[in-house]
GROMACS .gro file of C-alpha atoms in nm:
model
  307
    1MET     CA    1   2.091   0.971  -1.944
    2ALA     CA    2   2.158   0.957  -1.571
    3LYS     CA    3   2.334   0.681  -1.380
    4ILE     CA    4   2.078   0.560  -1.126
    5VAL     CA    5   2.065   0.317  -0.835
    6PHE     CA    6   1.711   0.190  -0.783
    7MET     CA    7   1.586   0.088  -0.439
    8GLY     CA    8   1.256  -0.097  -0.413
    9THR     CA    9   1.098  -0.428  -0.322
   10PRO     CA   10   0.727  -0.503  -0.394
   11ASP     CA   11   0.505  -0.490  -0.702
   12PHE     CA   12   0.441  -0.119  -0.650
   13ALA     CA   13   0.801  -0.049  -0.750
   14LEU     CA   14   0.796  -0.245  -1.078
   15PRO     CA   15   0.654   0.020  -1.316
   16ALA     CA   16   0.915   0.270  -1.196
   17LEU     CA   17   1.201   0.025  -1.239
   18LYS     CA   18   1.080  -0.073  -1.586
   19ALA     CA   19   1.061   0.293  -1.687
   20LEU     CA   20   1.409   0.367  -1.554
   21LEU     CA   21   1.560   0.067  -1.734
   22ASP     CA   22   1.422   0.210  -2.058
   23ALA     CA   23   1.514   0.575  -2.002
   24HIS     CA   24   1.833   0.576  -1.792
   25GLU     CA   25   2.136   0.368  -1.696
   26VAL     CA   26   2.048   0.162  -1.390
   27VAL     CA   27   2.390   0.081  -1.243
   28GLY     CA   28   2.257  -0.120  -0.950
   29ILE     CA   29   1.941  -0.234  -0.770
   30VAL     CA   30   1.888  -0.258  -0.395
   31THR     CA   31   1.604  -0.471  -0.264
   32GLN     CA   32   1.509  -0.658   0.052
   33PRO     CA   33   1.658  -1.003   0.119
   34ASP     CA   34   1.473  -1.308  -0.014
   35ARG     CA   35   1.190  -1.410   0.218
   36ARG     CA   36   1.036  -1.746   0.298
   37SER     CA   37   0.675  -1.775   0.188
   38GLY     CA   38   0.397  -2.026   0.138
   39ARG     CA   39   0.322  -2.353   0.311
   40GLN     CA   40   0.655  -2.501   0.206
   41ARG     CA   41   0.839  -2.190   0.333
   42ARG     CA   42   1.036  -2.160   0.014
   43LEU     CA   43   1.287  -1.877  -0.015
   44LEU     CA   44   1.150  -1.633  -0.272
   45PRO     CA   45   1.304  -1.322  -0.429
   46SER     CA   46   1.121  -0.989  -0.430
   47PRO     CA   47   0.941  -0.875  -0.746
   48VAL     CA   48   1.209  -0.609  -0.793
   49LYS     CA   49   1.487  -0.865  -0.770
   50ARG     CA   50   1.321  -1.086  -1.030
   51LEU     CA   51   1.299  -0.796  -1.274
   52GLY     CA   52   1.652  -0.682  -1.194
   53VAL     CA   53   1.798  -1.027  -1.256
   54ALA     CA   54   1.612  -1.050  -1.588
   55ALA     CA   55   1.758  -0.711  -1.684
   56GLY     CA   56   2.111  -0.820  -1.590
   57ALA     CA   57   2.157  -0.544  -1.331
   58PRO     CA   58   2.381  -0.581  -1.023
   59ILE     CA   59   2.169  -0.668  -0.717
   60LEU     CA   60   2.236  -0.576  -0.353
   61GLN     CA   61   2.022  -0.728  -0.074
   62PRO     CA   62   2.157  -0.616   0.264
   63ALA     CA   63   1.976  -0.716   0.581
   64ARG     CA   64   2.066  -0.366   0.707
   65ILE     CA   65   2.114  -0.094   0.449
   66ARG     CA   66   2.303   0.118   0.702
   67ASP     CA   67   2.586  -0.139   0.735
   68GLU     CA   68   2.918  -0.010   0.606
   69ALA     CA   69   2.957  -0.295   0.356
   70ALA     CA   70   2.631  -0.196   0.189
   71LEU     CA   71   2.724   0.173   0.188
   72ALA     CA   72   3.062   0.088   0.035
   73THR     CA   73   2.894  -0.100  -0.250
   74LEU     CA   74   2.661   0.192  -0.313
   75ARG     CA   75   2.957   0.431  -0.330
   76SER     CA   76   3.135   0.201  -0.575
   77TRP     CA   77   2.844   0.221  -0.819
   78SER     CA   78   2.909   0.597  -0.865
   79ALA     CA   79   2.546   0.686  -0.934
   80ASP     CA   80   2.423   1.037  -1.004
   81LEU     CA   81   2.099   0.971  -0.817
   82PHE     CA   82   1.919   0.712  -0.607
   83VAL     CA   83   1.552   0.645  -0.686
   84VAL     CA   84   1.342   0.486  -0.411
   85ALA     CA   85   0.998   0.322  -0.439
   86ALA     CA   86   0.866   0.119  -0.144
   87TYR     CA   87   1.207  -0.016  -0.047
   88GLY     CA   88   1.116  -0.113   0.308
   89GLN     CA   89   1.403   0.014   0.522
   90ILE     CA   90   1.474   0.356   0.671
   91LEU     CA   91   1.761   0.517   0.482
   92PRO     CA   92   2.036   0.676   0.693
   93GLN     CA   93   2.175   1.020   0.615
   94ALA     CA   94   2.509   0.861   0.524
   95LEU     CA   95   2.334   0.687   0.235
   96LEU     CA   96   2.137   0.993   0.124
   97ASP     CA   97   2.462   1.189   0.104
   98ILE     CA   98   2.629   0.947  -0.141
   99PRO     CA   99   2.491   1.056  -0.481
  100PRO     CA  100   2.534   1.418  -0.591
  101PHE     CA  101   2.161   1.457  -0.663
  102GLY     CA  102   2.048   1.280  -0.346
  103ALA     CA  103   1.764   1.028  -0.328
  104VAL     CA  104   1.431   1.079  -0.504
  105ASN     CA  105   1.131   0.890  -0.368
  106ILE     CA  106   0.793   0.799  -0.517
  107HIS     CA  107   0.531   0.838  -0.245
  108ALA     CA  108   0.172   0.720  -0.297
  109SER     CA  109  -0.010   1.024  -0.162
  110LEU     CA  110  -0.035   1.398  -0.208
  111LEU     CA  111   0.212   1.500   0.060
  112PRO     CA  112   0.199   1.621   0.330
  113ARG     CA  113  -0.127   1.424   0.356
  114TRP     CA  114  -0.067   1.062   0.451
  115ARG     CA  115   0.299   1.041   0.533
  116GLY     CA  116   0.398   0.692   0.638
  117ALA     CA  117   0.384   0.331   0.525
  118ALA     CA  118   0.018   0.286   0.420
  119PRO     CA  119  -0.106   0.599   0.242
  120ILE     CA  120  -0.316   0.411  -0.014
  121GLN     CA  121  -0.533   0.236   0.242
  122ALA     CA  122  -0.552   0.547   0.460
  123ALA     CA  123  -0.693   0.761   0.178
  124ILE     CA  124  -0.973   0.515   0.103
  125ARG     CA  125  -1.059   0.448   0.465
  126ALA     CA  126  -1.077   0.820   0.541
  127GLY     CA  127  -1.314   0.880   0.251
  128ASP     CA  128  -1.078   1.114   0.064
  129ARG     CA  129  -1.210   1.234  -0.270
  130GLU     CA  130  -0.866   1.219  -0.433
  131SER     CA  131  -0.526   1.063  -0.394
  132GLY     CA  132  -0.215   1.075  -0.607
  133VAL     CA  133   0.163   1.052  -0.610
  134THR     CA  134   0.441   1.282  -0.497
  135ILE     CA  135   0.797   1.282  -0.626
  136MET     CA  136   1.009   1.403  -0.336
  137LEU     CA  137   1.363   1.425  -0.206
  138LEU     CA  138   1.433   1.205   0.092
  139ASP     CA  139   1.574   1.342   0.415
  140ALA     CA  140   1.622   1.184   0.757
  141GLY     CA  141   1.254   1.232   0.854
  142LEU     CA  142   0.947   1.023   0.775
  143ASP     CA  143   0.838   1.149   0.431
  144THR     CA  144   0.924   1.503   0.538
  145GLY     CA  145   1.158   1.596   0.251
  146PRO     CA  146   1.089   1.866  -0.007
  147THR     CA  147   0.864   1.782  -0.300
  148LEU     CA  148   0.946   1.801  -0.672
  149ALA     CA  149   0.614   1.715  -0.836
  150LYS     CA  150   0.262   1.592  -0.756
  151ARG     CA  151  -0.019   1.446  -0.960
  152ALA     CA  152  -0.370   1.383  -0.830
  153VAL     CA  153  -0.634   1.129  -0.930
  154PRO     CA  154  -1.000   1.112  -0.817
  155LEU     CA  155  -1.104   0.811  -0.610
  156ALA     CA  156  -1.382   0.600  -0.758
  157ALA     CA  157  -1.683   0.507  -0.545
  158ASP     CA  158  -1.575   0.141  -0.564
  159GLU     CA  159  -1.199   0.209  -0.522
  160THR     CA  160  -1.010  -0.069  -0.343
  161GLY     CA  161  -0.664  -0.085  -0.197
  162GLN     CA  162  -0.558  -0.300  -0.492
  163SER     CA  163  -0.707  -0.083  -0.764
  164LEU     CA  164  -0.557   0.237  -0.621
  165HIS     CA  165  -0.222   0.063  -0.569
  166ASP     CA  166  -0.209  -0.035  -0.935
  167ARG     CA  167  -0.312   0.310  -1.059
  168LEU     CA  168  -0.064   0.496  -0.841
  169ALA     CA  169   0.223   0.260  -0.922
  170GLN     CA  170   0.186   0.341  -1.291
  171LEU     CA  171   0.122   0.711  -1.230
  172GLY     CA  172   0.429   0.733  -1.009
  173ALA     CA  173   0.649   0.580  -1.279
  174GLU     CA  174   0.521   0.825  -1.540
  175LEU     CA  175   0.563   1.128  -1.316
  176LEU     CA  176   0.911   1.016  -1.213
  177ILE     CA  177   1.035   0.997  -1.571
  178GLU     CA  178   0.881   1.339  -1.646
  179THR     CA  179   1.034   1.499  -1.337
  180LEU     CA  180   1.391   1.372  -1.330
  181PRO     CA  181   1.531   1.578  -1.622
  182GLY     CA  182   1.394   1.905  -1.485
  183TYR     CA  183   1.523   1.829  -1.137
  184MET     CA  184   1.870   1.730  -1.251
  185ASN     CA  185   1.917   2.030  -1.481
  186GLY     CA  186   1.795   2.274  -1.216
  187GLU     CA  187   1.462   2.368  -1.373
  188ILE     CA  188   1.257   2.219  -1.085
  189ALA     CA  189   1.320   2.368  -0.741
  190PRO     CA  190   1.236   2.149  -0.440
  191GLN     CA  191   0.942   2.284  -0.237
  192ALA     CA  192   0.925   2.249   0.142
  193GLN     CA  193   0.620   2.067   0.281
  194ALA     CA  194   0.371   2.237   0.511
  195ASP     CA  195   0.428   2.028   0.823
  196SER     CA  196   0.117   2.174   0.988
  197LEU     CA  197  -0.099   1.996   0.726
  198ALA     CA  198   0.063   1.655   0.771
  199THR     CA  199  -0.139   1.342   0.846
  200TYR     CA  200   0.004   0.996   0.909
  201ALA     CA  201  -0.065   0.648   0.781
  202PRO     CA  202   0.119   0.393   0.996
  203ARG     CA  203   0.208   0.044   0.879
  204ILE     CA  204  -0.095  -0.185   0.869
  205LYS     CA  205  -0.115  -0.487   1.099
  206LYS     CA  206  -0.333  -0.792   1.050
  207SER     CA  207  -0.537  -0.690   1.353
  208ASP     CA  208  -0.627  -0.359   1.188
  209GLY     CA  209  -0.872  -0.548   0.967
  210GLU     CA  210  -1.101  -0.645   1.256
  211ILE     CA  211  -1.434  -0.464   1.225
  212ASP     CA  212  -1.561  -0.251   1.510
  213TRP     CA  213  -1.938  -0.268   1.464
  214SER     CA  214  -1.989   0.049   1.667
  215LEU     CA  215  -1.851   0.247   1.373
  216GLU     CA  216  -2.083   0.396   1.114
  217ALA     CA  217  -2.174   0.163   0.827
  218ALA     CA  218  -2.014   0.409   0.583
  219ALA     CA  219  -1.680   0.380   0.764
  220ILE     CA  220  -1.697   0.000   0.770
  221GLU     CA  221  -1.782  -0.012   0.399
  222ARG     CA  222  -1.475   0.202   0.321
  223MET     CA  223  -1.269  -0.031   0.538
  224THR     CA  224  -1.376  -0.335   0.333
  225ARG     CA  225  -1.244  -0.161   0.023
  226ALA     CA  226  -0.931  -0.008   0.175
  227TYR     CA  227  -0.809  -0.341   0.313
  228ARG     CA  228  -0.871  -0.543  -0.003
  229PRO     CA  229  -0.676  -0.763  -0.059
  230TRP     CA  230  -0.483  -0.743   0.273
  231PRO     CA  231  -0.548  -0.772   0.560
  232GLY     CA  232  -0.914  -0.781   0.462
  233ALA     CA  233  -1.201  -0.660   0.678
  234PHE     CA  234  -1.306  -0.939   0.914
  235THR     CA  235  -1.527  -1.021   1.208
  236TRP     CA  236  -1.614  -1.336   1.405
  237TRP     CA  237  -1.907  -1.577   1.387
  238ASN     CA  238  -1.937  -1.896   1.593
  239GLY     CA  239  -1.572  -1.868   1.689
  240ALA     CA  240  -1.450  -1.855   1.328
  241GLN     CA  241  -1.308  -1.560   1.141
  242LEU     CA  242  -1.543  -1.424   0.876
  243LYS     CA  243  -1.420  -1.187   0.605
  244ILE     CA  244  -1.651  -0.927   0.458
  245ILE     CA  245  -1.507  -0.934   0.106
  246ALA     CA  246  -1.742  -0.674  -0.041
  247ALA     CA  247  -2.029  -0.470   0.097
  248GLU     CA  248  -2.244  -0.165   0.047
  249ARG     CA  249  -2.430   0.071   0.275
  250GLY     CA  250  -2.798   0.017   0.345
  251GLU     CA  251  -3.080   0.223   0.491
  252GLY     CA  252  -3.218   0.158   0.838
  253GLU     CA  253  -3.084   0.070   1.180
  254ALA     CA  254  -3.008  -0.241   1.386
  255GLN     CA  255  -2.800  -0.324   1.689
  256PRO     CA  256  -2.427  -0.313   1.607
  257GLY     CA  257  -2.310  -0.650   1.475
  258LEU     CA  258  -2.661  -0.799   1.453
  259VAL     CA  259  -2.739  -0.978   1.124
  260VAL     CA  260  -3.089  -0.888   1.009
  261GLU     CA  261  -3.305  -0.919   0.702
  262ARG     CA  262  -3.454  -0.597   0.568
  263ALA     CA  263  -3.659  -0.565   0.248
  264GLY     CA  264  -3.553  -0.916   0.152
  265LYS     CA  265  -3.181  -0.842   0.185
  266VAL     CA  266  -2.931  -0.938   0.452
  267ALA     CA  267  -2.773  -0.652   0.645
  268ILE     CA  268  -2.560  -0.602   0.955
  269GLY     CA  269  -2.620  -0.334   1.214
  270ALA     CA  270  -2.357  -0.072   1.279
  271GLY     CA  271  -2.316   0.235   1.498
  272ALA     CA  272  -2.521   0.423   1.239
  273GLY     CA  273  -2.686   0.274   0.933
  274LEU     CA  274  -2.668  -0.080   0.798
  275LEU     CA  275  -2.392  -0.267   0.614
  276ARG     CA  276  -2.514  -0.497   0.337
  277PRO     CA  277  -2.258  -0.773   0.273
  278LEU     CA  278  -2.221  -0.880  -0.090
  279ALA     CA  279  -1.952  -1.148  -0.057
  280LEU     CA  280  -1.834  -1.341   0.251
  281GLN     CA  281  -1.562  -1.592   0.330
  282LEU     CA  282  -1.520  -1.807   0.639
  283ALA     CA  283  -1.163  -1.893   0.737
  284GLY     CA  284  -1.042  -2.191   0.535
  285LYS     CA  285  -1.341  -2.180   0.301
  286ARG     CA  286  -1.401  -2.034  -0.042
  287ARG     CA  287  -1.549  -1.694  -0.111
  288LEU     CA  288  -1.928  -1.694  -0.152
  289GLY     CA  289  -2.188  -1.445  -0.265
  290VAL     CA  290  -2.419  -1.348   0.017
  291ALA     CA  291  -2.717  -1.549  -0.112
  292GLU     CA  292  -2.509  -1.867  -0.146
  293PHE     CA  293  -2.354  -1.806   0.195
  294ILE     CA  294  -2.695  -1.771   0.362
  295ASN     CA  295  -2.824  -2.087   0.192
  296GLY     CA  296  -2.530  -2.286   0.323
  297HIS     CA  297  -2.510  -2.143   0.674
  298ARG     CA  298  -2.832  -2.162   0.871
  299GLY     CA  299  -2.850  -1.941   1.174
  300PHE     CA  300  -2.646  -1.660   1.023
  301VAL     CA  301  -2.944  -1.427   1.005
  302GLY     CA  302  -3.016  -1.330   1.364
  303ALA     CA  303  -2.658  -1.390   1.479
  304ARG     CA  304  -2.447  -1.129   1.655
  305LEU     CA  305  -2.108  -1.087   1.490
  306GLY     CA  306  -1.784  -1.002   1.671
  307ARG     CA  307  -1.596  -1.132   1.971
   0.00000   0.00000   0.00000
């Protein structure tokens, strides 16, 4: 049983933390500071903090993990290994050098494909046939450290950002627990990544969800799935933001952004092909199926969407 410091913040990290609490001695947990959220701007703890408090583990929430006070606390915990899962801050070399076995990270892609902050969404949007998780050692680069283990999963035709997130969070926890003993007893040798094969998935911004109707319908359809639930795929109609909650590709052509009716079904023109919306949501309104939306919003068919 290893002495482990866990570093993570969002829901993605919870399966790994739960597994470590069962299989090892978690001597401390590092997570992001409490954040204000909601209309009342209440100060809320991260999912990892809530689980850590329930487990009775020491909690550290530095605004800057590289500050000496935070590093001193980490040294005092005398861990064998740090385990990282979506922590949210860049870790300095001084931190990585603290534990004798370094820092092991759960990354939600098959490295070196999709290094960076948003590999789940990137895989779906690019139309990848598979994704997976990589257990890796952290170094000072951006997901450039040597790998310890990988496990792939096929992507379903209806895969969303949320569904893949949930699958990979659980898969990452399972692979982590399988990998740690072999790594720590020297049976698993770290493997260098092929940097020439690397692709990058930068952090997603709200604006990334805006639909460019000059893209192919297939690319826009993947975008609606990749960005579900956040930031969502959206466009503009009559000056209001309109989310395309779900959609499918359709046959035929129309001017990009033009809402048409073809074979009795509503579709939107794209750079190539048609996008058939299945569920829509105007800003501040509830989500509606496309038939209900059309019935309640005259003039939608024939409109040109976008800015």
